[in-house]
Amino acid sequence: MKNRIIAINGEAWCRNLTGIERFTIEVVTYLDKMVKKGSMELVLPANAKNLPELQNIKIVKLDKEAHFFPRWTVIDFQKYALKKKAITFNFANTCPLFSPNITVLHDIYCQLYKNDFKSRKDKLIRLYSTFMYRWVAKHAIKVFTVSEYTKKTIVDAYHVKPDKIDVVYDGVSQYNEIKADNSIFERFPELKEKAFYFTLGSLSNRKNLKWIAKHAEKYQNETFVISGKSLIGSLVPEELKKLATLPNVIMAGYLQDAEVKALFTKAKAFIFPSYFEGFGIPPLEALSCGCPVIISNSSCLPEIYGNCAHYIDPDKSDINLDELLKEPVENADKLFEKYSFEKSAERIYESLKKIDVIDI
């Protein structure tokens, strides 16, 4: 069937704004400026919020809500797509089983780090996730991912042809358009400008907060601010309890973008000791605010950040950060030229144009 409509899975509009959701929302916004009117639909659950204003992509809101369990994708969204004979476009590592079509695999963490999943609930999450990774890799028309590192892990794990997977890279949010909310320093008056380290991300095992716990315990003259939302189950690292007892560590909880910008602007450096990332957006956001970054030398991070970051070993926390920050790094402007959501959308658009059953 020629000229089939692309139905975009709009579940991201029901969730907290983390990396995947931000990628989805930003890319769809830019795609709207590129595609032909009526060639795409954004299919939203009933509980979607902050609906976008789109000119060329039609917004369709169904009467079914989306919650944690993947009913929305595998039942409600799939039923709509099959009825419309649409090509589905799925941004979040999962897809309808009978129409996987176009899917973004941001990473295959659950496949690569099986030992991080210990509780019964987490093992079920891992089972579902790894099934979806394989299903997407084997059955999708086109797979997008966000780094060459992640592409290689998918090819190696599922033995698919490399040309099936296109790397589109991730992007950085427009923090220059956000006004810093400095009231956070009233909440935490002990924070002095350029005298604390800041980290941001989901409080999960792969973020390697163990590194910060060990380092902060030894270097108690240094202050660390940790922001992020805890996950439920064994994916929450045990060292969170340890961090909460350290006098030089502030657990700031989930912060709004304006508060994050304030911390980026006044931190001594942003620290990101993750042992696994598919792309790793937060250091890019920090750099966009003029904040130096100290990041792990693992997974995709050296590929993404090159010589624009200071690197640490995720397994070795005994390091003098002051001395590390004295080492020269390259200007980060070239990263912002390479990694933007607009460029992500452009790469996706050019790839979609090559699929002969659609006309965008």
C-alpha positions as a Python dict, from the first residue, in 0.01 Angstrom:
ca = {
    (1, 'M'): (0, 0, 0),
    (2, 'K'): (157, 329, -113),
    (3, 'N'): (152, 658, 78),
    (4, 'R'): (66, 507, 414),
    (5, 'I'): (32, 749, 704),
    (6, 'I'): (295, 740, 979),
    (7, 'A'): (131, 715, 1322),
    (8, 'I'): (362, 847, 1596),
    (9, 'N'): (330, 682, 1937),
    (10, 'G'): (251, 978, 2165),
    (11, 'E'): (302, 809, 2502),
    (12, 'A'): (586, 1051, 2583),
    (13, 'W'): (328, 1324, 2650),
    (14, 'C'): (206, 1127, 2955),
    (15, 'R'): (539, 1087, 3134),
    (16, 'N'): (792, 1286, 3335),
    (17, 'L'): (1032, 1472, 3111),
    (18, 'T'): (1344, 1256, 3105),
    (19, 'G'): (1586, 1200, 2817),
    (20, 'I'): (1367, 978, 2598),
    (21, 'E'): (1058, 1194, 2642),
    (22, 'R'): (1252, 1511, 2566),
    (23, 'F'): (1401, 1353, 2254),
    (24, 'T'): (1054, 1248, 2135),
    (25, 'I'): (887, 1583, 2194),
    (26, 'E'): (1169, 1789, 2041),
    (27, 'V'): (1214, 1568, 1734),
    (28, 'V'): (840, 1559, 1661),
    (29, 'T'): (830, 1940, 1686),
    (30, 'Y'): (1105, 1974, 1425),
    (31, 'L'): (964, 1698, 1201),
    (32, 'D'): (638, 1893, 1190),
    (33, 'K'): (822, 2169, 1000),
    (34, 'M'): (962, 1924, 742),
    (35, 'V'): (690, 1676, 650),
    (36, 'K'): (395, 1713, 413),
    (37, 'K'): (66, 1808, 573),
    (38, 'G'): (-133, 1497, 660),
    (39, 'S'): (152, 1250, 608),
    (40, 'M'): (193, 1194, 984),
    (41, 'E'): (-33, 1169, 1287),
    (42, 'L'): (61, 1211, 1651),
    (43, 'V'): (-157, 957, 1835),
    (44, 'L'): (-197, 1058, 2199),
    (45, 'P'): (-346, 879, 2502),
    (46, 'A'): (-639, 1040, 2683),
    (47, 'N'): (-414, 1149, 2971),
    (48, 'A'): (-162, 1330, 2749),
    (49, 'K'): (-65, 1677, 2873),
    (50, 'N'): (108, 1985, 2733),
    (51, 'L'): (-12, 1911, 2382),
    (52, 'P'): (206, 2055, 2108),
    (53, 'E'): (96, 2306, 1849),
    (54, 'L'): (161, 2135, 1518),
    (55, 'Q'): (92, 2254, 1164),
    (56, 'N'): (154, 1950, 940),
    (57, 'I'): (127, 1655, 1179),
    (58, 'K'): (-233, 1581, 1270),
    (59, 'I'): (-305, 1531, 1640),
    (60, 'V'): (-531, 1236, 1725),
    (61, 'K'): (-631, 1181, 2088),
    (62, 'L'): (-775, 842, 2177),
    (63, 'D'): (-1006, 772, 2473),
    (64, 'K'): (-760, 528, 2633),
    (65, 'E'): (-505, 633, 2895),
    (66, 'A'): (-140, 526, 2907),
    (67, 'H'): (20, 411, 3230),
    (68, 'F'): (336, 220, 3328),
    (69, 'F'): (233, -123, 3199),
    (70, 'P'): (272, -123, 2818),
    (71, 'R'): (-97, -171, 2741),
    (72, 'W'): (-110, 155, 2547),
    (73, 'T'): (157, 53, 2298),
    (74, 'V'): (79, -315, 2253),
    (75, 'I'): (-302, -285, 2257),
    (76, 'D'): (-456, 63, 2222),
    (77, 'F'): (-204, 231, 1992),
    (78, 'Q'): (-157, -90, 1794),
    (79, 'K'): (-532, -133, 1742),
    (80, 'Y'): (-555, 221, 1605),
    (81, 'A'): (-253, 174, 1375),
    (82, 'L'): (-380, -156, 1236),
    (83, 'K'): (-724, -10, 1170),
    (84, 'K'): (-569, 284, 983),
    (85, 'K'): (-311, 58, 812),
    (86, 'A'): (-56, 310, 933),
    (87, 'I'): (319, 278, 970),
    (88, 'T'): (399, 315, 1339),
    (89, 'F'): (682, 535, 1465),
    (90, 'N'): (788, 446, 1819),
    (91, 'F'): (1041, 657, 2010),
    (92, 'A'): (1088, 467, 2336),
    (93, 'N'): (1252, 124, 2294),
    (94, 'T'): (917, -49, 2251),
    (95, 'C'): (664, -105, 1973),
    (96, 'P'): (333, -272, 1880),
    (97, 'L'): (406, -640, 1813),
    (98, 'F'): (218, -655, 1484),
    (99, 'S'): (347, -325, 1351),
    (100, 'P'): (699, -256, 1484),
    (101, 'N'): (772, -56, 1165),
    (102, 'I'): (996, 237, 1274),
    (103, 'T'): (1142, 233, 1625),
    (104, 'V'): (1412, 415, 1819),
    (105, 'L'): (1632, 194, 2039),
    (106, 'H'): (1814, 440, 2264),
    (107, 'D'): (2015, 157, 2420),
    (108, 'I'): (1990, -211, 2513),
    (109, 'Y'): (2084, -172, 2879),
    (110, 'C'): (1865, -458, 3001),
    (111, 'Q'): (2037, -695, 2760),
    (112, 'L'): (2390, -588, 2849),
    (113, 'Y'): (2364, -559, 3230),
    (114, 'K'): (2151, -853, 3339),
    (115, 'N'): (2292, -856, 3692),
    (116, 'D'): (2146, -511, 3765),
    (117, 'F'): (1798, -668, 3775),
    (118, 'K'): (1747, -855, 4102),
    (119, 'S'): (1390, -828, 4231),
    (120, 'R'): (1103, -1017, 4076),
    (121, 'K'): (953, -696, 3939),
    (122, 'D'): (1282, -584, 3788),
    (123, 'K'): (1336, -924, 3628),
    (124, 'L'): (994, -896, 3465),
    (125, 'I'): (1084, -548, 3338),
    (126, 'R'): (1410, -685, 3201),
    (127, 'L'): (1230, -980, 3037),
    (128, 'Y'): (984, -749, 2861),
    (129, 'S'): (1255, -502, 2760),
    (130, 'T'): (1491, -761, 2615),
    (131, 'F'): (1204, -920, 2426),
    (132, 'M'): (1121, -581, 2278),
    (133, 'Y'): (1483, -506, 2185),
    (134, 'R'): (1506, -832, 1992),
    (135, 'W'): (1162, -789, 1833),
    (136, 'V'): (1248, -439, 1712),
    (137, 'A'): (1592, -543, 1585),
    (138, 'K'): (1451, -837, 1392),
    (139, 'H'): (1118, -704, 1266),
    (140, 'A'): (1125, -326, 1232),
    (141, 'I'): (1148, -168, 887),
    (142, 'K'): (1396, 86, 1021),
    (143, 'V'): (1573, 120, 1355),
    (144, 'F'): (1714, 450, 1477),
    (145, 'T'): (1963, 481, 1758),
    (146, 'V'): (2159, 764, 1917),
    (147, 'S'): (2528, 665, 1897),
    (148, 'E'): (2763, 445, 1699),
    (149, 'Y'): (2839, 262, 2023),
    (150, 'T'): (2473, 170, 2070),
    (151, 'K'): (2441, 67, 1705),
    (152, 'K'): (2732, -173, 1749),
    (153, 'T'): (2580, -327, 2063),
    (154, 'I'): (2251, -388, 1876),
    (155, 'V'): (2425, -541, 1574),
    (156, 'D'): (2644, -763, 1794),
    (157, 'A'): (2361, -875, 2022),
    (158, 'Y'): (2097, -950, 1758),
    (159, 'H'): (2305, -1016, 1444),
    (160, 'V'): (2117, -772, 1224),
    (161, 'K'): (2256, -596, 920),
    (162, 'P'): (2421, -264, 1012),
    (163, 'D'): (2245, -78, 729),
    (164, 'K'): (1910, -145, 898),
    (165, 'I'): (2013, 88, 1181),
    (166, 'D'): (2066, 462, 1134),
    (167, 'V'): (2247, 672, 1394),
    (168, 'V'): (2069, 1005, 1440),
    (169, 'Y'): (2236, 1119, 1765),
    (170, 'D'): (2060, 1298, 2045),
    (171, 'G'): (2042, 1671, 2106),
    (172, 'V'): (2063, 1937, 2371),
    (173, 'S'): (1772, 2136, 2508),
    (174, 'Q'): (1766, 2511, 2465),
    (175, 'Y'): (1889, 2601, 2812),
    (176, 'N'): (1988, 2944, 2684),
    (177, 'E'): (1615, 3016, 2656),
    (178, 'I'): (1551, 2918, 3018),
    (179, 'K'): (1583, 3172, 3298),
    (180, 'A'): (1776, 3029, 3592),
    (181, 'D'): (1574, 2988, 3911),
    (182, 'N'): (1825, 3091, 4177),
    (183, 'S'): (1575, 3034, 4457),
    (184, 'I'): (1727, 2689, 4488),
    (185, 'F'): (2021, 2852, 4664),
    (186, 'E'): (1778, 2980, 4927),
    (187, 'R'): (1668, 2620, 4983),
    (188, 'F'): (2030, 2509, 5006),
    (189, 'P'): (2222, 2811, 5143),
    (190, 'E'): (2532, 2598, 5203),
    (191, 'L'): (2596, 2596, 4827),
    (192, 'K'): (2857, 2852, 4729),
    (193, 'E'): (2932, 2950, 4370),
    (194, 'K'): (3199, 2732, 4204),
    (195, 'A'): (3238, 2534, 4526),
    (196, 'F'): (3017, 2230, 4458),
    (197, 'Y'): (2985, 1946, 4208),
    (198, 'F'): (2649, 1865, 4052),
    (199, 'T'): (2508, 1546, 3903),
    (200, 'L'): (2174, 1483, 3737),
    (201, 'G'): (1989, 1174, 3616),
    (202, 'S'): (1767, 888, 3720),
    (203, 'L'): (1889, 746, 4051),
    (204, 'S'): (1957, 401, 3908),
    (205, 'N'): (2246, 158, 3921),
    (206, 'R'): (2399, 249, 3589),
    (207, 'K'): (2440, 612, 3696),
    (208, 'N'): (2710, 474, 3927),
    (209, 'L'): (2636, 685, 4234),
    (210, 'K'): (2864, 442, 4415),
    (211, 'W'): (3153, 642, 4266),
    (212, 'I'): (3025, 965, 4421),
    (213, 'A'): (2955, 794, 4756),
    (214, 'K'): (3309, 659, 4779),
    (215, 'H'): (3471, 982, 4661),
    (216, 'A'): (3260, 1210, 4882),
    (217, 'E'): (3331, 997, 5187),
    (218, 'K'): (3707, 1034, 5134),
    (219, 'Y'): (3707, 1399, 5020),
    (220, 'Q'): (3475, 1557, 5275),
    (221, 'N'): (3595, 1906, 5189),
    (222, 'E'): (3409, 1874, 4857),
    (223, 'T'): (3033, 1926, 4823),
    (224, 'F'): (2810, 1725, 4589),
    (225, 'V'): (2453, 1795, 4478),
    (226, 'I'): (2260, 1498, 4341),
    (227, 'S'): (1934, 1552, 4153),
    (228, 'G'): (1707, 1288, 4010),
    (229, 'K'): (1404, 1073, 4062),
    (230, 'S'): (1436, 736, 4233),
    (231, 'L'): (1318, 427, 4054),
    (232, 'I'): (1121, 150, 4222),
    (233, 'G'): (1282, -187, 4289),
    (234, 'S'): (1638, -316, 4294),
    (235, 'L'): (1743, -76, 4019),
    (236, 'V'): (1768, 181, 4297),
    (237, 'P'): (2129, 164, 4411),
    (238, 'E'): (2199, 70, 4774),
    (239, 'E'): (2445, 358, 4801),
    (240, 'L'): (2154, 607, 4811),
    (241, 'K'): (2129, 527, 5182),
    (242, 'K'): (2501, 590, 5220),
    (243, 'L'): (2481, 919, 5031),
    (244, 'A'): (2200, 1040, 5254),
    (245, 'T'): (2426, 1007, 5559),
    (246, 'L'): (2720, 1204, 5420),
    (247, 'P'): (2734, 1566, 5541),
    (248, 'N'): (2889, 1690, 5214),
    (249, 'V'): (2619, 1541, 4988),
    (250, 'I'): (2287, 1714, 4917),
    (251, 'M'): (2006, 1497, 4777),
    (252, 'A'): (1805, 1764, 4595),
    (253, 'G'): (1535, 1538, 4448),
    (254, 'Y'): (1367, 1601, 4114),
    (255, 'L'): (1434, 1957, 3992),
    (256, 'Q'): (1271, 2174, 3728),
    (257, 'D'): (1477, 2288, 3428),
    (258, 'A'): (1514, 2642, 3566),
    (259, 'E'): (1657, 2506, 3893),
    (260, 'V'): (1888, 2274, 3702),
    (261, 'K'): (2015, 2567, 3497),
    (262, 'A'): (2094, 2759, 3814),
    (263, 'L'): (2304, 2469, 3940),
    (264, 'F'): (2474, 2421, 3602),
    (265, 'T'): (2565, 2789, 3599),
    (266, 'K'): (2721, 2800, 3944),
    (267, 'A'): (2866, 2451, 3986),
    (268, 'K'): (3239, 2395, 3991),
    (269, 'A'): (3178, 2109, 3747),
    (270, 'F'): (2911, 1864, 3642),
    (271, 'I'): (3004, 1506, 3729),
    (272, 'F'): (2868, 1203, 3544),
    (273, 'P'): (3029, 872, 3649),
    (274, 'S'): (2784, 639, 3467),
    (275, 'Y'): (2918, 302, 3366),
    (276, 'F'): (2662, 277, 3084),
    (277, 'E'): (2486, 532, 2860),
    (278, 'G'): (2327, 513, 2516),
    (279, 'F'): (2412, 879, 2452),
    (280, 'G'): (2430, 1076, 2778),
    (281, 'I'): (2247, 1408, 2744),
    (282, 'P'): (2308, 1577, 3085),
    (283, 'P'): (2679, 1659, 3027),
    (284, 'L'): (2583, 1824, 2698),
    (285, 'E'): (2323, 2034, 2878),
    (286, 'A'): (2583, 2130, 3138),
    (287, 'L'): (2833, 2233, 2871),
    (288, 'S'): (2565, 2448, 2706),
    (289, 'C'): (2550, 2647, 3032),
    (290, 'G'): (2927, 2689, 3047),
    (291, 'C'): (2979, 2424, 3313),
    (292, 'P'): (3288, 2198, 3283),
    (293, 'V'): (3206, 1826, 3278),
    (294, 'I'): (3375, 1528, 3440),
    (295, 'I'): (3246, 1208, 3285),
    (296, 'S'): (3310, 837, 3275),
    (297, 'N'): (3536, 694, 3005),
    (298, 'S'): (3291, 408, 2946),
    (299, 'S'): (3032, 308, 2683),
    (300, 'C'): (2942, 583, 2434),
    (301, 'L'): (3068, 883, 2630),
    (302, 'P'): (3416, 920, 2471),
    (303, 'E'): (3252, 892, 2127),
    (304, 'I'): (3005, 1170, 2204),
    (305, 'Y'): (3225, 1413, 2397),
    (306, 'G'): (3571, 1358, 2247),
    (307, 'N'): (3825, 1603, 2388),
    (308, 'C'): (3566, 1841, 2533),
    (309, 'A'): (3537, 1663, 2869),
    (310, 'H'): (3750, 1553, 3164),
    (311, 'Y'): (3741, 1174, 3202),
    (312, 'I'): (3735, 944, 3504),
    (313, 'D'): (3746, 567, 3543),
    (314, 'P'): (3399, 458, 3668),
    (315, 'D'): (3567, 197, 3888),
    (316, 'K'): (3825, 428, 4050),
    (317, 'S'): (3695, 702, 4276),
    (318, 'D'): (4022, 805, 4440),
    (319, 'I'): (4113, 1097, 4217),
    (320, 'N'): (4200, 1461, 4273),
    (321, 'L'): (3923, 1649, 4092),
    (322, 'D'): (4097, 1987, 4127),
    (323, 'E'): (4400, 1853, 3941),
    (324, 'L'): (4178, 1686, 3681),
    (325, 'L'): (3999, 2014, 3610),
    (326, 'K'): (4332, 2183, 3540),
    (327, 'E'): (4387, 1959, 3238),
    (328, 'P'): (4307, 2136, 2908),
    (329, 'V'): (3994, 2045, 2709),
    (330, 'E'): (3864, 2162, 2373),
    (331, 'N'): (3589, 2418, 2327),
    (332, 'A'): (3246, 2252, 2331),
    (333, 'D'): (3093, 2468, 2056),
    (334, 'K'): (3157, 2198, 1796),
    (335, 'L'): (2940, 1960, 1999),
    (336, 'F'): (2641, 2194, 1979),
    (337, 'E'): (2687, 2214, 1603),
    (338, 'K'): (2684, 1835, 1577),
    (339, 'Y'): (2422, 1743, 1837),
    (340, 'S'): (2088, 1921, 1816),
    (341, 'F'): (1731, 1798, 1806),
    (342, 'E'): (1684, 1978, 1476),
    (343, 'K'): (1969, 1775, 1325),
    (344, 'S'): (1823, 1458, 1479),
    (345, 'A'): (1493, 1534, 1305),
    (346, 'E'): (1671, 1611, 977),
    (347, 'R'): (1853, 1276, 984),
    (348, 'I'): (1529, 1093, 1059),
    (349, 'Y'): (1344, 1280, 785),
    (350, 'E'): (1610, 1196, 524),
    (351, 'S'): (1598, 831, 626),
    (352, 'L'): (1218, 812, 619),
    (353, 'K'): (1209, 953, 265),
    (354, 'K'): (1383, 634, 147),
    (355, 'I'): (1096, 411, 267),
    (356, 'D'): (890, 349, -46),
    (357, 'V'): (549, 293, 119),
    (358, 'I'): (531, 645, 260),
    (359, 'D'): (538, 992, 112),
    (360, 'I'): (642, 1261, 356),
}
